[in-house]
Amino acid sequence: MAEAKPKTSPKAIKFLFGGLAGMGATVFVQPLDLVKNRMQLSGQGTKAREYRTSFHALFSILKNEGFQGIYTGLSAGLLRQATYTTTRLGIYTILFEKLTGSDGRPPNFFLKALIGMTAGATGAFVGTPAEVALIRMTADGRLPPDQRRGYTNVFNALARITREEGLTTLWRGCVPTMARAVVVNAAQLASYSQSKQALLDSGYFRDDILCHFCASMISGLVTTAASMPVDIVKTRIQNMRMIDGKPEYKNGLEVLVRVVGKEGFFSLWKGFTPYYARLGPHTVLTFIFLEQMNRLYKTYVLDR
């Protein structure tokens, strides 16, 4: 008799667990996201720095806004994960299955990279409204009280942005948001495989968890360095106000030119430390939560 195929989770459950795992990880790394956003928005148009270091930014926020201050915008961070991660996983899975050969052979490296970038860009487009709300909510605490937007939660932010500035404002900065997703996916794929191979060729590593961890950290460093200039463009555009009926910035290129011209070339990498520090833990925690949910689902649903 032929062996029965092992039961697997339905696609909808996989997407749900992917989104929930990302949301669980966000609860732990939200303070780093807040610090990164504050540093990217600090000292606009001047070489003066509002925060000397990431730790200075963190302690200033804790001192001025209290412990709850470092979790400002958590609801928007959770919605971003729910929309972005779930869409990205769904698109990736569908495209991966479509491009898998009839003999079961998976797509080659180039096609996998293309699928990853397409899924990332689509997820970023769907997640842009939550991203706009997140940037604005995390930026609010650094403004004088009379200039604060005062959104109470992500749904209040989305409703007010639509009512006060129009529906299209929810997708403000969607091009740099999608570009960042493409850069992140491309840089991660290329740098991880290259780093892993270089470590194995050195003779000091074997193909084990230590090698994978070190390759991930190197890949994270490359990915952060490559994507931060696009990320600061996204942050500035999504947080900008209208001045005398005109937007603060016309486009992403103007943001880059003004940041380099008025704040210095290396200001494109403002918030590098919290961005990099967020990347590793978020990935690790996402996989831990995902594994636990899959294990519980198998134990209490599939094996019953």
mmCIF file of C-alpha atoms in Angstrom:
data_model
loop_
_atom_site.group_PDB
_atom_site.id
_atom_site.type_symbol
_atom_site.label_atom_id
_atom_site.label_comp_id
_atom_site.label_asym_id
_atom_site.label_seq_id
_atom_site.Cartn_x
_atom_site.Cartn_y
_atom_site.Cartn_z
ATOM 1 C CA MET A 1 0.000 0.000 0.000
ATOM 2 C CA ALA A 2 1.180 3.508 -0.776
ATOM 3 C CA GLU A 3 2.000 5.626 2.264
ATOM 4 C CA ALA A 4 -0.525 8.356 3.094
ATOM 5 C CA LYS A 5 0.778 11.838 2.377
ATOM 6 C CA PRO A 6 1.484 13.785 5.591
ATOM 7 C CA LYS A 7 -1.141 16.409 6.387
ATOM 8 C CA THR A 8 -0.062 19.996 5.852
ATOM 9 C CA SER A 9 -1.598 23.322 6.896
ATOM 10 C CA PRO A 10 -3.932 25.024 4.377
ATOM 11 C CA LYS A 11 -2.483 28.028 2.529
ATOM 12 C CA ALA A 12 -4.768 30.456 4.397
ATOM 13 C CA ILE A 13 -3.415 29.195 7.742
ATOM 14 C CA LYS A 14 0.201 29.593 6.501
ATOM 15 C CA PHE A 15 -0.467 33.218 5.503
ATOM 16 C CA LEU A 16 -2.294 33.890 8.793
ATOM 17 C CA PHE A 17 0.566 32.439 10.850
ATOM 18 C CA GLY A 18 3.121 34.399 8.785
ATOM 19 C CA GLY A 19 1.311 37.669 9.523
ATOM 20 C CA LEU A 20 0.820 36.818 13.222
ATOM 21 C CA ALA A 21 4.489 35.838 13.609
ATOM 22 C CA GLY A 22 5.585 39.189 12.126
ATOM 23 C CA MET A 23 3.181 41.011 14.456
ATOM 24 C CA GLY A 24 4.526 39.123 17.489
ATOM 25 C CA ALA A 25 8.098 40.093 16.592
ATOM 26 C CA THR A 26 7.058 43.739 16.094
ATOM 27 C CA VAL A 27 5.914 43.964 19.739
ATOM 28 C CA PHE A 28 9.544 43.393 20.789
ATOM 29 C CA VAL A 29 11.322 45.593 18.207
ATOM 30 C CA GLN A 30 8.892 48.568 18.001
ATOM 31 C CA PRO A 31 11.152 50.791 20.212
ATOM 32 C CA LEU A 32 14.012 50.352 17.697
ATOM 33 C CA ASP A 33 11.709 51.354 14.830
ATOM 34 C CA LEU A 34 10.675 54.461 16.778
ATOM 35 C CA VAL A 35 14.313 55.459 17.448
ATOM 36 C CA LYS A 36 15.233 54.897 13.777
ATOM 37 C CA ASN A 37 12.346 57.096 12.556
ATOM 38 C CA ARG A 38 13.125 59.877 15.062
ATOM 39 C CA MET A 39 16.803 59.910 14.030
ATOM 40 C CA GLN A 40 15.909 60.061 10.322
ATOM 41 C CA LEU A 41 13.651 63.062 10.922
ATOM 42 C CA SER A 42 16.020 64.902 13.279
ATOM 43 C CA GLY A 43 18.003 67.943 12.120
ATOM 44 C CA GLN A 44 16.120 68.406 8.844
ATOM 45 C CA GLY A 45 17.823 71.047 6.722
ATOM 46 C CA THR A 46 20.742 71.565 9.109
ATOM 47 C CA LYS A 47 23.969 69.843 10.123
ATOM 48 C CA ALA A 48 22.990 70.152 13.813
ATOM 49 C CA ARG A 49 22.030 66.799 15.340
ATOM 50 C CA GLU A 50 19.031 66.455 17.637
ATOM 51 C CA TYR A 51 20.371 63.122 18.922
ATOM 52 C CA ARG A 52 24.069 62.285 19.279
ATOM 53 C CA THR A 53 23.600 58.506 19.210
ATOM 54 C CA SER A 54 20.831 55.878 19.211
ATOM 55 C CA PHE A 55 21.166 55.511 22.994
ATOM 56 C CA HIS A 56 20.857 59.290 23.435
ATOM 57 C CA ALA A 57 17.660 59.182 21.344
ATOM 58 C CA LEU A 58 16.251 56.263 23.369
ATOM 59 C CA PHE A 59 17.012 57.866 26.750
ATOM 60 C CA SER A 60 15.615 61.236 25.587
ATOM 61 C CA ILE A 61 12.340 59.583 24.539
ATOM 62 C CA LEU A 62 12.111 57.666 27.839
ATOM 63 C CA LYS A 63 12.855 60.836 29.827
ATOM 64 C CA ASN A 64 10.427 63.113 27.966
ATOM 65 C CA GLU A 65 7.606 60.717 27.035
ATOM 66 C CA GLY A 66 7.852 57.855 29.537
ATOM 67 C CA PHE A 67 7.968 54.107 28.900
ATOM 68 C CA GLN A 68 4.753 54.163 26.850
ATOM 69 C CA GLY A 69 6.454 56.747 24.604
ATOM 70 C CA ILE A 70 8.804 54.144 23.114
ATOM 71 C CA TYR A 71 5.754 52.111 22.051
ATOM 72 C CA THR A 72 4.065 55.015 20.251
ATOM 73 C CA GLY A 73 2.732 53.766 16.913
ATOM 74 C CA LEU A 74 2.630 50.093 17.930
ATOM 75 C CA SER A 75 -0.884 49.670 16.457
ATOM 76 C CA ALA A 76 0.422 50.981 13.093
ATOM 77 C CA GLY A 77 3.463 48.663 13.289
ATOM 78 C CA LEU A 78 1.139 45.699 13.874
ATOM 79 C CA LEU A 79 -1.148 46.666 10.967
ATOM 80 C CA ARG A 80 1.904 47.083 8.706
ATOM 81 C CA GLN A 81 2.975 43.516 9.505
ATOM 82 C CA ALA A 82 -0.563 42.182 9.052
ATOM 83 C CA THR A 83 -0.866 43.749 5.588
ATOM 84 C CA TYR A 84 2.734 43.646 4.287
ATOM 85 C CA THR A 85 3.846 40.217 5.562
ATOM 86 C CA THR A 86 0.608 38.409 4.696
ATOM 87 C CA THR A 87 0.488 39.885 1.154
ATOM 88 C CA ARG A 88 4.195 39.190 0.553
ATOM 89 C CA LEU A 89 3.876 35.569 1.718
ATOM 90 C CA GLY A 90 0.738 35.048 -0.356
ATOM 91 C CA ILE A 91 2.219 36.486 -3.574
ATOM 92 C CA TYR A 92 5.527 34.631 -3.044
ATOM 93 C CA THR A 93 3.795 31.276 -2.511
ATOM 94 C CA ILE A 94 1.483 31.697 -5.521
ATOM 95 C CA LEU A 95 4.321 32.757 -7.889
ATOM 96 C CA PHE A 96 6.677 30.057 -6.543
ATOM 97 C CA GLU A 97 4.073 27.348 -7.262
ATOM 98 C CA LYS A 98 3.279 28.778 -10.725
ATOM 99 C CA LEU A 99 6.971 28.739 -11.702
ATOM 100 C CA THR A 100 7.749 25.298 -10.266
ATOM 101 C CA GLY A 101 8.304 22.825 -13.107
ATOM 102 C CA SER A 102 5.828 19.999 -13.846
ATOM 103 C CA ASP A 103 8.498 17.587 -12.582
ATOM 104 C CA GLY A 104 8.507 19.392 -9.216
ATOM 105 C CA ARG A 105 11.819 21.192 -9.847
ATOM 106 C CA PRO A 106 11.842 24.569 -8.035
ATOM 107 C CA PRO A 107 12.637 27.863 -9.856
ATOM 108 C CA ASN A 108 16.332 28.753 -10.305
ATOM 109 C CA PHE A 109 18.125 31.414 -8.211
ATOM 110 C CA PHE A 110 17.370 34.258 -10.649
ATOM 111 C CA LEU A 111 13.637 33.442 -10.710
ATOM 112 C CA LYS A 112 13.545 33.085 -6.905
ATOM 113 C CA ALA A 113 15.130 36.547 -6.605
ATOM 114 C CA LEU A 114 12.591 37.964 -9.071
ATOM 115 C CA ILE A 115 9.700 36.337 -7.179
ATOM 116 C CA GLY A 116 11.048 37.720 -3.887
ATOM 117 C CA MET A 117 11.370 41.255 -5.262
ATOM 118 C CA THR A 118 7.898 41.152 -6.889
ATOM 119 C CA ALA A 119 6.288 39.822 -3.698
ATOM 120 C CA GLY A 120 8.158 42.420 -1.596
ATOM 121 C CA ALA A 121 7.106 45.334 -3.826
ATOM 122 C CA THR A 122 3.443 44.194 -3.905
ATOM 123 C CA GLY A 123 3.391 43.716 -0.123
ATOM 124 C CA ALA A 124 4.966 47.164 0.329
ATOM 125 C CA PHE A 125 2.246 48.770 -1.833
ATOM 126 C CA VAL A 126 -0.517 47.133 0.228
ATOM 127 C CA GLY A 127 1.265 48.062 3.473
ATOM 128 C CA THR A 128 1.949 51.732 2.587
ATOM 129 C CA PRO A 129 -1.109 53.225 4.399
ATOM 130 C CA ALA A 130 -0.020 51.554 7.655
ATOM 131 C CA GLU A 131 3.558 52.733 6.977
ATOM 132 C CA VAL A 132 2.398 56.369 6.572
ATOM 133 C CA ALA A 133 0.459 56.122 9.858
ATOM 134 C CA LEU A 134 3.483 54.548 11.599
ATOM 135 C CA ILE A 135 5.909 57.278 10.465
ATOM 136 C CA ARG A 136 3.552 60.053 11.564
ATOM 137 C CA MET A 137 2.688 58.468 14.915
ATOM 138 C CA THR A 138 6.339 57.796 15.821
ATOM 139 C CA ALA A 139 7.322 61.347 14.747
ATOM 140 C CA ASP A 140 4.660 63.120 16.805
ATOM 141 C CA GLY A 141 6.480 63.129 20.156
ATOM 142 C CA ARG A 142 9.391 65.219 18.879
ATOM 143 C CA LEU A 143 7.129 68.113 17.807
ATOM 144 C CA PRO A 144 5.903 71.016 19.974
ATOM 145 C CA PRO A 145 2.422 70.221 21.444
ATOM 146 C CA ASP A 146 0.620 72.698 19.131
ATOM 147 C CA GLN A 147 2.104 71.025 16.008
ATOM 148 C CA ARG A 148 1.345 67.401 16.935
ATOM 149 C CA ARG A 149 -1.158 65.441 14.864
ATOM 150 C CA GLY A 150 -2.349 63.531 17.938
ATOM 151 C CA TYR A 151 -3.553 60.310 16.288
ATOM 152 C CA THR A 152 -4.935 57.987 18.992
ATOM 153 C CA ASN A 153 -4.382 54.729 17.055
ATOM 154 C CA VAL A 154 -3.736 53.478 13.534
ATOM 155 C CA PHE A 155 -7.433 53.460 12.524
ATOM 156 C CA ASN A 156 -7.901 57.001 13.823
ATOM 157 C CA ALA A 157 -4.792 57.993 11.829
ATOM 158 C CA LEU A 158 -6.055 56.371 8.599
ATOM 159 C CA ALA A 159 -9.520 57.934 8.974
ATOM 160 C CA ARG A 160 -8.156 61.413 9.704
ATOM 161 C CA ILE A 161 -5.553 61.309 6.900
ATOM 162 C CA THR A 162 -8.328 60.329 4.436
ATOM 163 C CA ARG A 163 -10.702 63.017 5.731
ATOM 164 C CA GLU A 164 -8.164 65.854 6.108
ATOM 165 C CA GLU A 165 -5.745 65.191 3.222
ATOM 166 C CA GLY A 166 -7.544 62.863 0.809
ATOM 167 C CA LEU A 167 -7.444 59.109 0.162
ATOM 168 C CA THR A 168 -4.338 59.241 -2.065
ATOM 169 C CA THR A 169 -2.257 60.600 0.853
ATOM 170 C CA LEU A 170 -2.418 57.080 2.361
ATOM 171 C CA TRP A 171 -0.148 55.979 -0.502
ATOM 172 C CA ARG A 172 2.228 58.930 -0.207
ATOM 173 C CA GLY A 173 5.776 57.636 -0.598
ATOM 174 C CA CYS A 174 4.643 54.276 -2.004
ATOM 175 C CA VAL A 175 7.365 54.388 -4.726
ATOM 176 C CA PRO A 176 10.308 54.628 -2.263
ATOM 177 C CA THR A 177 8.509 52.125 0.014
ATOM 178 C CA MET A 178 8.303 49.626 -2.868
ATOM 179 C CA ALA A 179 11.864 50.467 -3.956
ATOM 180 C CA ARG A 180 13.115 49.767 -0.429
ATOM 181 C CA ALA A 181 11.346 46.370 -0.451
ATOM 182 C CA VAL A 182 13.005 45.486 -3.782
ATOM 183 C CA VAL A 183 16.461 46.617 -2.544
ATOM 184 C CA VAL A 184 16.051 44.705 0.744
ATOM 185 C CA ASN A 185 14.990 41.479 -1.000
ATOM 186 C CA ALA A 186 17.750 41.707 -3.637
ATOM 187 C CA ALA A 187 20.485 42.647 -1.134
ATOM 188 C CA GLN A 188 19.457 39.938 1.354
ATOM 189 C CA LEU A 189 19.402 37.173 -1.247
ATOM 190 C CA ALA A 190 22.697 38.103 -2.895
ATOM 191 C CA SER A 191 24.667 38.984 0.258
ATOM 192 C CA TYR A 192 23.485 35.984 2.316
ATOM 193 C CA SER A 193 24.551 33.354 -0.232
ATOM 194 C CA GLN A 194 27.856 35.165 -0.904
ATOM 195 C CA SER A 195 28.607 35.605 2.830
ATOM 196 C CA LYS A 196 27.805 31.972 3.591
ATOM 197 C CA GLN A 197 30.064 30.748 0.781
ATOM 198 C CA ALA A 198 32.922 33.048 1.876
ATOM 199 C CA LEU A 199 32.657 31.792 5.481
ATOM 200 C CA LEU A 200 32.689 28.143 4.356
ATOM 201 C CA ASP A 201 35.668 28.791 2.039
ATOM 202 C CA SER A 202 37.624 30.334 4.936
ATOM 203 C CA GLY A 203 37.904 26.896 6.547
ATOM 204 C CA TYR A 204 36.845 28.236 9.979
ATOM 205 C CA PHE A 205 33.140 27.404 9.556
ATOM 206 C CA ARG A 206 31.006 24.370 8.832
ATOM 207 C CA ASP A 207 27.499 24.464 7.337
ATOM 208 C CA ASP A 208 25.781 24.771 10.731
ATOM 209 C CA ILE A 209 23.715 27.252 12.754
ATOM 210 C CA LEU A 210 26.774 29.382 13.683
ATOM 211 C CA CYS A 211 27.648 29.817 10.004
ATOM 212 C CA HIS A 212 24.019 30.676 9.170
ATOM 213 C CA PHE A 213 23.897 33.220 12.030
ATOM 214 C CA CYS A 214 27.150 34.936 10.968
ATOM 215 C CA ALA A 215 26.071 34.989 7.303
ATOM 216 C CA SER A 216 22.715 36.506 8.377
ATOM 217 C CA MET A 217 24.437 39.261 10.373
ATOM 218 C CA ILE A 218 26.764 40.114 7.442
ATOM 219 C CA SER A 219 23.778 40.049 5.093
ATOM 220 C CA GLY A 220 21.876 42.355 7.485
ATOM 221 C CA LEU A 221 24.786 44.810 7.470
ATOM 222 C CA VAL A 222 24.875 44.910 3.639
ATOM 223 C CA THR A 223 21.075 45.142 3.410
ATOM 224 C CA THR A 224 20.935 48.004 5.942
ATOM 225 C CA ALA A 225 23.696 49.949 4.174
ATOM 226 C CA ALA A 226 22.032 49.478 0.758
ATOM 227 C CA SER A 227 18.465 50.291 1.790
ATOM 228 C CA MET A 228 18.874 53.194 4.243
ATOM 229 C CA PRO A 229 19.155 56.033 1.674
ATOM 230 C CA VAL A 230 15.845 54.842 0.154
ATOM 231 C CA ASP A 231 14.382 54.464 3.650
ATOM 232 C CA ILE A 232 15.166 58.066 4.692
ATOM 233 C CA VAL A 233 13.495 59.311 1.477
ATOM 234 C CA LYS A 234 10.399 57.256 2.349
ATOM 235 C CA THR A 235 10.348 58.527 5.964
ATOM 236 C CA ARG A 236 10.725 62.224 5.033
ATOM 237 C CA ILE A 237 8.074 62.088 2.265
ATOM 238 C CA GLN A 238 5.526 60.241 4.418
ATOM 239 C CA ASN A 239 5.957 62.679 7.310
ATOM 240 C CA MET A 240 6.026 65.926 5.248
ATOM 241 C CA ARG A 241 3.473 68.692 5.630
ATOM 242 C CA MET A 242 1.991 71.100 3.110
ATOM 243 C CA ILE A 243 3.602 74.579 3.283
ATOM 244 C CA ASP A 244 1.460 77.353 1.745
ATOM 245 C CA GLY A 245 -0.491 74.693 -0.149
ATOM 246 C CA LYS A 246 2.680 73.090 -1.563
ATOM 247 C CA PRO A 247 4.314 69.832 -0.434
ATOM 248 C CA GLU A 248 7.604 70.122 1.483
ATOM 249 C CA TYR A 249 9.312 67.889 -1.115
ATOM 250 C CA LYS A 250 8.403 67.464 -4.797
ATOM 251 C CA ASN A 251 9.848 63.954 -5.108
ATOM 252 C CA GLY A 252 12.380 61.465 -3.703
ATOM 253 C CA LEU A 253 15.282 62.911 -5.669
ATOM 254 C CA GLU A 254 14.749 66.324 -4.049
ATOM 255 C CA VAL A 255 14.860 64.661 -0.596
ATOM 256 C CA LEU A 256 18.225 63.044 -1.440
ATOM 257 C CA VAL A 257 19.693 66.298 -2.831
ATOM 258 C CA ARG A 258 18.542 68.358 0.171
ATOM 259 C CA VAL A 259 19.698 65.806 2.760
ATOM 260 C CA VAL A 260 23.169 65.538 1.175
ATOM 261 C CA GLY A 261 23.451 69.311 0.540
ATOM 262 C CA LYS A 262 22.225 70.597 3.913
ATOM 263 C CA GLU A 263 22.895 67.761 6.359
ATOM 264 C CA GLY A 264 25.895 65.986 4.843
ATOM 265 C CA PHE A 265 26.352 62.803 2.765
ATOM 266 C CA PHE A 266 26.426 60.431 5.759
ATOM 267 C CA SER A 267 23.070 61.760 6.987
ATOM 268 C CA LEU A 268 21.547 59.352 4.450
ATOM 269 C CA TRP A 269 22.443 56.664 7.005
ATOM 270 C CA LYS A 270 20.876 58.375 10.046
ATOM 271 C CA GLY A 271 19.405 55.708 12.329
ATOM 272 C CA PHE A 272 21.747 52.981 10.990
ATOM 273 C CA THR A 273 22.293 51.337 14.409
ATOM 274 C CA PRO A 274 18.610 50.871 15.416
ATOM 275 C CA TYR A 275 17.721 49.816 11.835
ATOM 276 C CA TYR A 276 20.433 47.139 11.849
ATOM 277 C CA ALA A 277 19.704 46.137 15.462
ATOM 278 C CA ARG A 278 16.018 45.687 14.558
ATOM 279 C CA LEU A 279 16.640 43.515 11.481
ATOM 280 C CA GLY A 280 18.218 40.482 13.212
ATOM 281 C CA PRO A 281 15.891 40.127 16.232
ATOM 282 C CA HIS A 282 12.784 40.711 14.093
ATOM 283 C CA THR A 283 13.756 37.899 11.689
ATOM 284 C CA VAL A 284 14.733 35.491 14.497
ATOM 285 C CA LEU A 285 11.583 36.206 16.557
ATOM 286 C CA THR A 286 9.352 35.883 13.468
ATOM 287 C CA PHE A 287 10.706 32.386 12.779
ATOM 288 C CA ILE A 288 10.442 31.365 16.472
ATOM 289 C CA PHE A 289 6.764 32.439 16.636
ATOM 290 C CA LEU A 290 6.065 30.806 13.264
ATOM 291 C CA GLU A 291 7.601 27.474 14.354
ATOM 292 C CA GLN A 292 5.627 27.491 17.624
ATOM 293 C CA MET A 293 2.299 28.229 15.881
ATOM 294 C CA ASN A 294 2.955 25.509 13.286
ATOM 295 C CA ARG A 295 3.831 23.025 16.061
ATOM 296 C CA LEU A 296 0.659 23.834 18.039
ATOM 297 C CA TYR A 297 -1.500 23.647 14.889
ATOM 298 C CA LYS A 298 -0.004 20.242 14.022
ATOM 299 C CA THR A 299 -0.518 18.934 17.586
ATOM 300 C CA TYR A 300 -4.066 20.200 18.157
ATOM 301 C CA VAL A 301 -5.536 20.228 14.622
ATOM 302 C CA LEU A 302 -3.668 18.075 12.081
ATOM 303 C CA ASP A 303 -2.844 15.126 14.376
ATOM 304 C CA ARG A 304 -6.261 14.871 16.060
#
